[in-house]
Coordinates of C-alpha atoms and ligand atoms in Angstrom, one line a residue:
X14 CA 0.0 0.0 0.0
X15 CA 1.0 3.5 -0.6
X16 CA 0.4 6.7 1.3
X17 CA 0.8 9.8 0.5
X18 CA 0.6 12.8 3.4
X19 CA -1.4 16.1 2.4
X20 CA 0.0 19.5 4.5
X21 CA -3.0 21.7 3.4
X22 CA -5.2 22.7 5.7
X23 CA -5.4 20.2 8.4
X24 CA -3.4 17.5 7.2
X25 CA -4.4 13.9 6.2
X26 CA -3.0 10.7 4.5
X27 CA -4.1 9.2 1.2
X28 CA -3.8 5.3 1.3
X29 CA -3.7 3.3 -2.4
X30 CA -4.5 0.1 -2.6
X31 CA -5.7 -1.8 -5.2
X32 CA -8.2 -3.9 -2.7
X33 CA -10.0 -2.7 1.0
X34 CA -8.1 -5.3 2.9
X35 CA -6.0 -2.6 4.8
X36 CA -9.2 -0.6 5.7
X37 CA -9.7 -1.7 9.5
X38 CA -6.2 -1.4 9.9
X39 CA -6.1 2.4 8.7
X40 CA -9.1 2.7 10.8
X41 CA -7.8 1.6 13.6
X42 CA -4.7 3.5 12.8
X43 CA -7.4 6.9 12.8
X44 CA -8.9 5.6 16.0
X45 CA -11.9 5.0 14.1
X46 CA -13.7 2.1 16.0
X47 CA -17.4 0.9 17.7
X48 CA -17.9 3.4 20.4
X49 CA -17.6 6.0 17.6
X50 CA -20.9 6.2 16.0
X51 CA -20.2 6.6 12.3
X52 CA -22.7 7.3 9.1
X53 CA -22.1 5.9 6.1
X54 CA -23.5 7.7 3.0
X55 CA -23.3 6.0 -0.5
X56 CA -26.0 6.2 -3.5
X57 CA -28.5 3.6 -4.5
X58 CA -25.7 2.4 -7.5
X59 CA -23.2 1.9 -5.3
X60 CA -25.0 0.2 -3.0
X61 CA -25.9 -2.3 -4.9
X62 CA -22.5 -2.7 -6.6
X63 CA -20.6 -2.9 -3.1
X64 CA -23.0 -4.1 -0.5
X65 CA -20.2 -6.9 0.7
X66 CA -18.0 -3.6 1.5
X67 CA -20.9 -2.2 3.6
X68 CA -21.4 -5.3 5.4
X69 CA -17.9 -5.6 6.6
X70 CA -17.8 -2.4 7.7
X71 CA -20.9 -2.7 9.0
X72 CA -19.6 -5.5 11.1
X73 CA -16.7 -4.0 12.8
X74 CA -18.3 -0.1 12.9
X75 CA -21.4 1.4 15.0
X76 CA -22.7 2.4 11.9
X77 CA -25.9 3.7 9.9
X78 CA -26.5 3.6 6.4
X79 CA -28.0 6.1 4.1
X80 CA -28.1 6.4 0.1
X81 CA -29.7 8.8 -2.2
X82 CA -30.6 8.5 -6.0
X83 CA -26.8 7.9 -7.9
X84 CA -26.1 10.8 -10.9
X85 CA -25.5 14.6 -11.0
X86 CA -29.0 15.5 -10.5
X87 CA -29.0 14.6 -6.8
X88 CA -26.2 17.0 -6.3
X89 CA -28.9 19.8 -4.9
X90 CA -29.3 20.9 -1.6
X91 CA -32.3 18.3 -1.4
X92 CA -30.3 16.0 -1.1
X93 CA -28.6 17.7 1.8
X94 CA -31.2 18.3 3.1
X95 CA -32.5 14.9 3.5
X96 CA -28.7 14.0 4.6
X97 CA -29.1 16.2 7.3
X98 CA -32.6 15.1 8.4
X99 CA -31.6 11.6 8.6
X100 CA -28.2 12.7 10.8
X101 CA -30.8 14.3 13.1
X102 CA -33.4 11.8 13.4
X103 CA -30.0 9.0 14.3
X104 CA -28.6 11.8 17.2
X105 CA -25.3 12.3 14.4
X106 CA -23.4 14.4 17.4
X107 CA -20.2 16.2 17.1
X108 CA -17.7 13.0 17.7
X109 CA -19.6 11.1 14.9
X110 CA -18.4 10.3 11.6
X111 CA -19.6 10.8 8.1
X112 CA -18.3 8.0 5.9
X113 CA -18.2 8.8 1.9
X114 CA -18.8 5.8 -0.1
X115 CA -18.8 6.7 -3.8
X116 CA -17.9 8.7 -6.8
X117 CA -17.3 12.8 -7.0
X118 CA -21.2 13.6 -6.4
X119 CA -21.0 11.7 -2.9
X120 CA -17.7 12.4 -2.0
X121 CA -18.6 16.5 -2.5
X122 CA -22.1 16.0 -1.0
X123 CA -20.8 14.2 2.3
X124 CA -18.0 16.6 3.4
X125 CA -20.2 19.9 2.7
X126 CA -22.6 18.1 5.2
X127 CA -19.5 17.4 7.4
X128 CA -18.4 21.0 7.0
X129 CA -21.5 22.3 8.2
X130 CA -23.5 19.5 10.5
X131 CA -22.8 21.3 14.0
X132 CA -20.4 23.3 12.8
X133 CA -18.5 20.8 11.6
X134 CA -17.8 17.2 11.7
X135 CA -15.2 14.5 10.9
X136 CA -15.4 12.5 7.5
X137 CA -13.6 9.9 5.3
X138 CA -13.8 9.5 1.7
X139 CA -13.7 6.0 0.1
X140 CA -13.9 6.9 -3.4
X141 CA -15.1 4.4 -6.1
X142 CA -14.3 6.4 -9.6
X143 CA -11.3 7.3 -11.3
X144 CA -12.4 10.7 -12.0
X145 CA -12.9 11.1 -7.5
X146 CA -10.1 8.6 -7.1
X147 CA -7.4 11.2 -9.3
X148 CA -9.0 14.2 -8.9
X149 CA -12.3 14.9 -6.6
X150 CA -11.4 13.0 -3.2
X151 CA -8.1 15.0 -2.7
X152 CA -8.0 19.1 -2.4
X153 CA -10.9 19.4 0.4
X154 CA -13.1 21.4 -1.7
X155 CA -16.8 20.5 -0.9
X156 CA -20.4 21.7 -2.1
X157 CA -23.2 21.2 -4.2
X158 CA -24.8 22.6 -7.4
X159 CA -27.3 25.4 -7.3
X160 CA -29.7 27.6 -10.1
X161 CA -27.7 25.3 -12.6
X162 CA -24.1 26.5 -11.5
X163 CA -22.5 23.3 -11.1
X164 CA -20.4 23.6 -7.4
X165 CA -21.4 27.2 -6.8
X166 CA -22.5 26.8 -2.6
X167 CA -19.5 24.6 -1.2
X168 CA -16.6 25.2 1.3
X169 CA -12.8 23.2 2.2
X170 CA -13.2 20.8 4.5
X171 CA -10.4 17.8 4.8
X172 CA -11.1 14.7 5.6
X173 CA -9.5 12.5 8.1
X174 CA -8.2 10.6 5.6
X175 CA -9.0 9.3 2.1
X176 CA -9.0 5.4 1.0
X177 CA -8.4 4.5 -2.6
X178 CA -9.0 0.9 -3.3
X179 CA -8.5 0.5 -7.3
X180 CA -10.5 -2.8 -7.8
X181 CA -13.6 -0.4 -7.3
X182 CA -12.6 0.5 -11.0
X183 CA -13.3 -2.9 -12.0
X184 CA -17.2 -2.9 -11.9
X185 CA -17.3 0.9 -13.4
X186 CA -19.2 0.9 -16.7
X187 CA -17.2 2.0 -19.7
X188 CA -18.1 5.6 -19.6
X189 CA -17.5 6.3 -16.5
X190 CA -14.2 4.9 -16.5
X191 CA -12.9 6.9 -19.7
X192 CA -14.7 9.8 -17.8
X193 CA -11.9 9.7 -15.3
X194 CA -9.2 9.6 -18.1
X195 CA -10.3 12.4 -19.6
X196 CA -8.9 14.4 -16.4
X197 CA -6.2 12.0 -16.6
X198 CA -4.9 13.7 -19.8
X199 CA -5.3 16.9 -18.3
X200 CA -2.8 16.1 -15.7
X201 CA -0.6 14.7 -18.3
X202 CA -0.5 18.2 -19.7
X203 CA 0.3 20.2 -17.0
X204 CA 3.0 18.4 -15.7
X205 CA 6.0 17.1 -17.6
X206 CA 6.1 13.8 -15.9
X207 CA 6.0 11.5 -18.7
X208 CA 2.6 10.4 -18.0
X209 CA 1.3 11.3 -22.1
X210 CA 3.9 8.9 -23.1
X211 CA 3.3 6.2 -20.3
X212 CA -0.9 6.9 -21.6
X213 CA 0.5 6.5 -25.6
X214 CA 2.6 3.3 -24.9
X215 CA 0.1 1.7 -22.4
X216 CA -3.1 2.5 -23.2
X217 CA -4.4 -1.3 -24.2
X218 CA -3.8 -2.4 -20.2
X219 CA -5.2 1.1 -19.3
X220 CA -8.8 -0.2 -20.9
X221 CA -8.2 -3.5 -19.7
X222 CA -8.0 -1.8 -16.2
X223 CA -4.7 -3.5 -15.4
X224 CA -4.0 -3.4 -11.7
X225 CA -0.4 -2.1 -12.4
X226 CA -1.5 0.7 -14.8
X227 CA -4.5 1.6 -12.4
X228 CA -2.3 2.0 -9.5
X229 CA 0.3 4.0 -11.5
X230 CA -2.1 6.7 -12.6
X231 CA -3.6 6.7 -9.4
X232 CA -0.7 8.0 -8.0
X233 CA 1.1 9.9 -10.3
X234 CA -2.0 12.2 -10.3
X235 CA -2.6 12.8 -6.8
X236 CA 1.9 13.2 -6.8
X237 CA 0.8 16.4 -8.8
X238 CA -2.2 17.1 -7.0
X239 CA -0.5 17.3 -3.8
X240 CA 2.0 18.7 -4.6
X241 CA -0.2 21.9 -6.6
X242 CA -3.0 22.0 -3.2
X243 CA 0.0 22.1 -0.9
X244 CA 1.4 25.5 -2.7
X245 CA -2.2 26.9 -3.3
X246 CA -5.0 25.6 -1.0
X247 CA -7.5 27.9 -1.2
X248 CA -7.2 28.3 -5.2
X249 CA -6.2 31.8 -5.3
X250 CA -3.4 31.2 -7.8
X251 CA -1.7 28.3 -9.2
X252 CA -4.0 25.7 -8.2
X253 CA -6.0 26.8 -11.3
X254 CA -3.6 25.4 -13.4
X255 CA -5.7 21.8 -12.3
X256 CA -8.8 24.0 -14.5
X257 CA -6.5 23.5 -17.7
X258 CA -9.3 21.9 -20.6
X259 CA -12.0 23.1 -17.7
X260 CA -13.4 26.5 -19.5
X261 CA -14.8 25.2 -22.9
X262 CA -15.1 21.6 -21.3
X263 CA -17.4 23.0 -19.0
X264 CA -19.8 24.9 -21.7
X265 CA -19.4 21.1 -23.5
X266 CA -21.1 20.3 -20.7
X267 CA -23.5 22.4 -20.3
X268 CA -24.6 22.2 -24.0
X269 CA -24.4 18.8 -24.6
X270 CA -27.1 17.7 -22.4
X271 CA -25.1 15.1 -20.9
X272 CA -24.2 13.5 -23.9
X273 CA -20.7 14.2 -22.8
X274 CA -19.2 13.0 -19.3
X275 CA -17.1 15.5 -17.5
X276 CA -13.6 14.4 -18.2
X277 CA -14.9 13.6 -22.0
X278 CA -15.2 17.5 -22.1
X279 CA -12.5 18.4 -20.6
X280 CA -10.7 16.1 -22.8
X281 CA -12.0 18.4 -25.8
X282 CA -11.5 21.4 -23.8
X283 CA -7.9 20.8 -23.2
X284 CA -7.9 20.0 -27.5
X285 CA -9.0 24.0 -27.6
X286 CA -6.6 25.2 -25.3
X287 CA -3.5 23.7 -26.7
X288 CA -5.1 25.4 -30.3
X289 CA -5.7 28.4 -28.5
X290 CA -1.8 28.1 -26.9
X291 CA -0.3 27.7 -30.2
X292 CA -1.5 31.2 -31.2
X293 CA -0.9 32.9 -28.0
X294 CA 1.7 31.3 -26.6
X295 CA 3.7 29.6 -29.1
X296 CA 3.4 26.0 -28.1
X297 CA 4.6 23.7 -31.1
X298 CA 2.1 22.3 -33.4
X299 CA 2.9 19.2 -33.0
X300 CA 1.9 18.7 -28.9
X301 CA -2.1 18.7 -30.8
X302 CA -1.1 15.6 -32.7
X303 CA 0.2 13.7 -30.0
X304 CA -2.4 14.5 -27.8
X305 CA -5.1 14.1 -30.0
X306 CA -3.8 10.8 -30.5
X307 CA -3.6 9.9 -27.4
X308 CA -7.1 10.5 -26.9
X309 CA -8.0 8.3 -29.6
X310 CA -6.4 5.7 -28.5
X311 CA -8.4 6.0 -25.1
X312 CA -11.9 6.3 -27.2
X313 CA -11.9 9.8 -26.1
X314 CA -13.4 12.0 -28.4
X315 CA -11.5 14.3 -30.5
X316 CA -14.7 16.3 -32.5
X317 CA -17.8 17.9 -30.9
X318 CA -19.9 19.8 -32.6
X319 CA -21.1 22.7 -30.7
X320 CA -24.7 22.8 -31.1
X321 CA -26.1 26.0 -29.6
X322 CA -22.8 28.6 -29.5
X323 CA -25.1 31.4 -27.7
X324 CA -26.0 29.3 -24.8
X325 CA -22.1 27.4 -24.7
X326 CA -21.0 31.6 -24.6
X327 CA -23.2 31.7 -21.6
X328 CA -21.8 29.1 -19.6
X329 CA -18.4 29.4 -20.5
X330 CA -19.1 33.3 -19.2
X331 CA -21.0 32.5 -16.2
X332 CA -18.3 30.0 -15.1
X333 CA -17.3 31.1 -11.8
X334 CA -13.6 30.6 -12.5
X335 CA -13.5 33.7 -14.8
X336 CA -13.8 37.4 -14.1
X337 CA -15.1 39.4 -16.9
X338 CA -13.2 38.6 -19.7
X339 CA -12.5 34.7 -20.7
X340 CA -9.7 33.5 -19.2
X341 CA -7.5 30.8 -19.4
X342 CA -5.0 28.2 -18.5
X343 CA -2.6 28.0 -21.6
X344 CA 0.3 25.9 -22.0
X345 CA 3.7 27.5 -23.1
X346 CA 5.3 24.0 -23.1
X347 CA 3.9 20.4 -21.4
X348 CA 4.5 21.4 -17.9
X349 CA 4.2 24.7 -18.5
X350 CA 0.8 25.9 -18.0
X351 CA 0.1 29.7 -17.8
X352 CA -3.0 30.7 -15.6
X353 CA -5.5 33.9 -16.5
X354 CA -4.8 33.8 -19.8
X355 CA -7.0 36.6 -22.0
X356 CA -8.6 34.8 -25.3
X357 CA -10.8 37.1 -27.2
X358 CA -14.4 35.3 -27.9
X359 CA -13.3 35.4 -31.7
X360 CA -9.7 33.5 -31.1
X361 CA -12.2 31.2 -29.1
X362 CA -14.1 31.0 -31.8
X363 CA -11.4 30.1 -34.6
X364 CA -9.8 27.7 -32.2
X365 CA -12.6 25.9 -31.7
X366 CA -13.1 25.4 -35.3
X367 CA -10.1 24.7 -35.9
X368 CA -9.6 21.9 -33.5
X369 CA -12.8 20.0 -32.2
X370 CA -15.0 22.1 -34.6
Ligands
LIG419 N1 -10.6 19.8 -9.4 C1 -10.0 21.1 -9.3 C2 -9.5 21.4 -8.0 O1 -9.5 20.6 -7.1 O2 -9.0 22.5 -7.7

């Protein structure tokens, strides 16, 4: 097992495993046992999928379970809401513990409630997705969507720690899995790690979900992720540099009706910013190729057409990461990336034809 020790905010360890077996033993280690009174929160898909793992736990924890209605949709203070109503109705007190079983929705849903149940109470995250297992689970940022603005009520809260078991990945339908690689291309970007060419030369035991290539994305994202939260917290500087593909991928989003995951946008995204970086920044022409490539290779898509441009303006405007003007994270070289970078909306507009378009 690996761990990996986050100094941001309060401080907490990531373990990554490929199976749970460690589990009671980092519980134990966290002073996690039966006189604690602990909630477990999962949705209905999960619950289904992993019900063995709530047993066990079930078995050596004082523990309660709740689940709510698995996809995007639930992530509305409704939910919370009936989070918080079934915390009350159990006598959830101060020295309890909120236990996230799931993918991003969960995992962002459960420690907003622990940020604000009383104040403030202690949480784990057990992720089950690559997209929360590389990207969502680590950073503390919490919250929920609201008037249609995806994340815009939320707050930092840590948890006690984070457990990454990459068997979960197993059972994930096909979708969901590229989903996650979609982000995992965007950390290929912004740091010059050699993770593009370990995505290039691997990819066929990447789809085959090969413990070894699981485990080694696994960590070589969250290496990067640490190491960017641990500089910039509170993302009021360089830890926008992890929103590199995020400005058009997020109006892809928005516009496609769903038809496109998160990290599938974001993988187009990041295809318009590395047009958009040729022209303002000067990155070589032939970083598009490979990356396009690359994202062929991991049935990614590569085209999109944008079907309504007024209402993909809107979102892309109305994304709380800009200010007035569009602005975005460019890349002057892999491992370079530039943040609050000015595109006009008509060298938006070429790029995107020119690339995706
Ligand atoms: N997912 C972007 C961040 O954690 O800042």
């Amino acid at each position: 097992m690996k761990e990996l020790e986050i100094i941001s905010g309060k401080p907490y360890r990531i373990y990554i495993d490929n199976n749970l077996d460690k589990l009671s033993t980092v519980l134990e280690e966290n002073k996690i046992n039966s006189k604690m009174k602990c909630f477990l929160i999962t949705d209905d898909k999960v619950y289904k999928l992993h019900k063995d793992v709530i047993e066990k736990l079930k078995k050596s924890l004082n523990m309660e379970l709740y689940y709510f209605k698995n996809g995007e949709e639930s992530k509305d203070f409704h939910t919370i809401e009936g989070i918080y109503s079934f915390l009350i109705e159990n006598n959830c007190n101060r020295n309890s513990l909120l236990i996230a079983l799931g993918g991003g929705v969960v995992g962002d849903l459960v420690g907003f409630v622990a940020s604000t149940f009383m104040r403030g109470i202690k949480y784990v995250n057990i992720p089950t997705t690559l997209l929360s297992q590389v990207d969502s689970s680590v950073g503390g940022k919490v919250g929920y969507n609201f008037k249609g603005i995806k994340n815009i009520i939320g707050s930092f809260h840590n948890p006690e720690f984070v457990y990454i078991g990459t068997n979960f990945l197993k059972t994930l339908e096909k979708k969901q899995f590229i989903d996650g690689l979609g982000e995992i291309v965007k950390y290929s970007l912004i740091r010059d790690d050699g993770m593009l060419a370990y995505l290039k030369e691997n990819y066929k035991g990447i789809l085959e979900r090969e413990n070894d290539k699981l485990l080694y994305l696994v960590k070589g994202c969250l290496k990067i992720k640490k190491d960017i939260i641990e500089q910039d917290y509170e993302d009021l500087g360089i830890r926008n540099i992890l929103n590199f593909g995020h400005t058009v991928g997020h109006g892809l989003e928005i516009t496609s009706k769903e038809n496109l995951s998160h990290g599938e946008a974001v993988a187009l995204g990041s295809l318009v910013a590395i047009r958009l970086s040729e022209d303002i920044l000067k990155l070589p022409k032939r970083i598009y190729n490979e990356v396009e490539e690359v994202l062929k290779k991991l049935n990614l898509p590569i085209k999109h057409k944008v079907d309504n441009y007024k209402l993909f303006m809107y979102a892309i405007n109305h994304d709380k990461k800009n200010d007035d003007s569009i602005k975005f994270v460019l890349l002057s070289k892999i491992g370079e990336p530039k943040i609050k970078m000015e595109v006009t909306k008509e060298q938006l507009y070429h790029a995107i034809k020119d690339s995706i378009g």
